Amino acid sequence: MSLLNVLSKSLWRQTSSPFINRAASIIYSKQPKSTFTLEREIPDFVVGTLETVVGTQNISTSLPVREQHGRDESHHVCTPPDVVVWPESTEQVSQVAKVCYDNNIPMIPFGTGTGLEGGAVGYKGGVTIDLTKMDEIVELNVDDFDVTVRPGVTRETLNNYIKDQGLWFPIDPGAHASVCGMCATSASGTNAVRYGTMRENVMNLEVVLADGSILHTAGPGKRSRKTSAGYNLTNLFVGSEGTLGIITQATVRLYGIPESMMSAVCSFETVKSAVDTVMQMMQCGIPMARIGNITLSLFNTTSVI
């Protein structure tokens, strides 16, 4: 089965789609908050099969664990999945996906739960795949300014690991997020003015598709910075919110730690004057690494950091 067939099938079969659809989450968010059933709707034989794949210690059907995985940092009501599993390898993720795909069971990838879009909410129940146990830093290439990580590695963990090499990963969404989760949501932050968003900093992804097949968007082990040859599959999955596949490995760009940095806070009477000042500074070629906007309604002023 071709990649396009797998992707189109996973999106078209919404009623039995293995992945939660972001558009569906927006529609549901406009509906009155509904209660969820405490009973599992997944057959016992499927739970047994999943237990065989990931091990007894890496699966849970208890309500507190399910509730913990039925929400993120968004405003959406908690809707827990039926089962939570903790795979420890890409092969286990692939096998879990095959079981769910064959039985028309939705899958919800879960990282650190810091998303703001409701992507971790299991509106149709299903299996939540918690990837936090896959926390290896696979390969660090100091000379090439890139690193390959598993989905359980957070940006803070990565920066602590590479700081002794004079490197850092600058994308900062303001949360204790996982790097692969940031790829899935195309995270950005106040550093985007200089370093761009995740879309500009991802070089390769390892993705488990809906049917369990494993895809490397730039080729196995590839770290090329050019994307002129072939389809740019990497940017197809960056920002896909888990609807096209489960990201199990990411290769991202690194940067040198700035030798020095200065901070300033400037207040303006209107938002327009603040925006105009920032534009003029950028047009003058003044290097800025971080820009943020704070509106103080109490004093009717706008500050740019």
XYZ file of N, CA and C in Angstrom, residues 34-36 66-67 69-71 76-81 120-125 128:
63
model
N -19.774 16.965 27.621
C -20.472 15.694 27.782
C -19.753 14.836 28.795
N -20.491 13.916 29.402
C -19.885 12.966 30.321
C -19.346 11.787 29.545
N -18.395 11.086 30.131
C -17.817 9.943 29.477
C -18.163 8.685 30.250
N -6.149 6.798 33.058
C -6.851 7.195 31.836
C -7.246 8.666 31.884
N -7.681 9.142 33.039
C -8.038 10.559 33.165
C -6.818 11.454 32.995
N -4.403 10.954 31.065
C -4.087 10.992 29.641
C -5.273 11.470 28.797
N -6.340 11.915 29.417
C -7.504 12.373 28.675
C -7.614 13.874 28.584
N -6.534 14.573 28.911
C -6.546 16.038 28.878
C -5.141 16.551 28.552
N -10.371 22.048 26.742
C -11.283 20.951 26.434
C -11.517 20.074 27.663
N -12.737 19.573 27.782
C -13.101 18.735 28.907
C -12.329 17.418 28.844
N -11.987 16.887 30.004
C -11.248 15.626 30.074
C -12.116 14.493 29.548
N -11.613 13.789 28.559
C -12.290 12.618 28.010
C -11.250 11.505 27.896
N -11.211 10.599 28.849
C -10.123 9.621 28.891
C -10.256 8.554 27.819
N -9.131 7.963 27.424
C -9.155 6.836 26.494
C -9.596 5.572 27.225
N -4.736 15.574 22.749
C -4.606 14.409 23.615
C -5.945 13.909 24.135
N -7.017 14.608 23.801
C -8.337 14.246 24.306
C -8.918 13.116 23.467
N -9.319 12.025 24.125
C -9.844 10.863 23.393
C -11.346 10.916 23.243
N -11.850 11.756 22.345
C -13.302 11.916 22.191
C -13.993 10.628 21.782
N -13.266 9.751 21.113
C -13.853 8.484 20.680
C -13.238 7.302 21.418
N -12.697 7.567 22.620
C -12.068 6.493 23.362
C -10.781 6.060 22.692
N -4.445 5.347 24.068
C -3.444 6.409 24.151
C -2.063 5.778 24.198
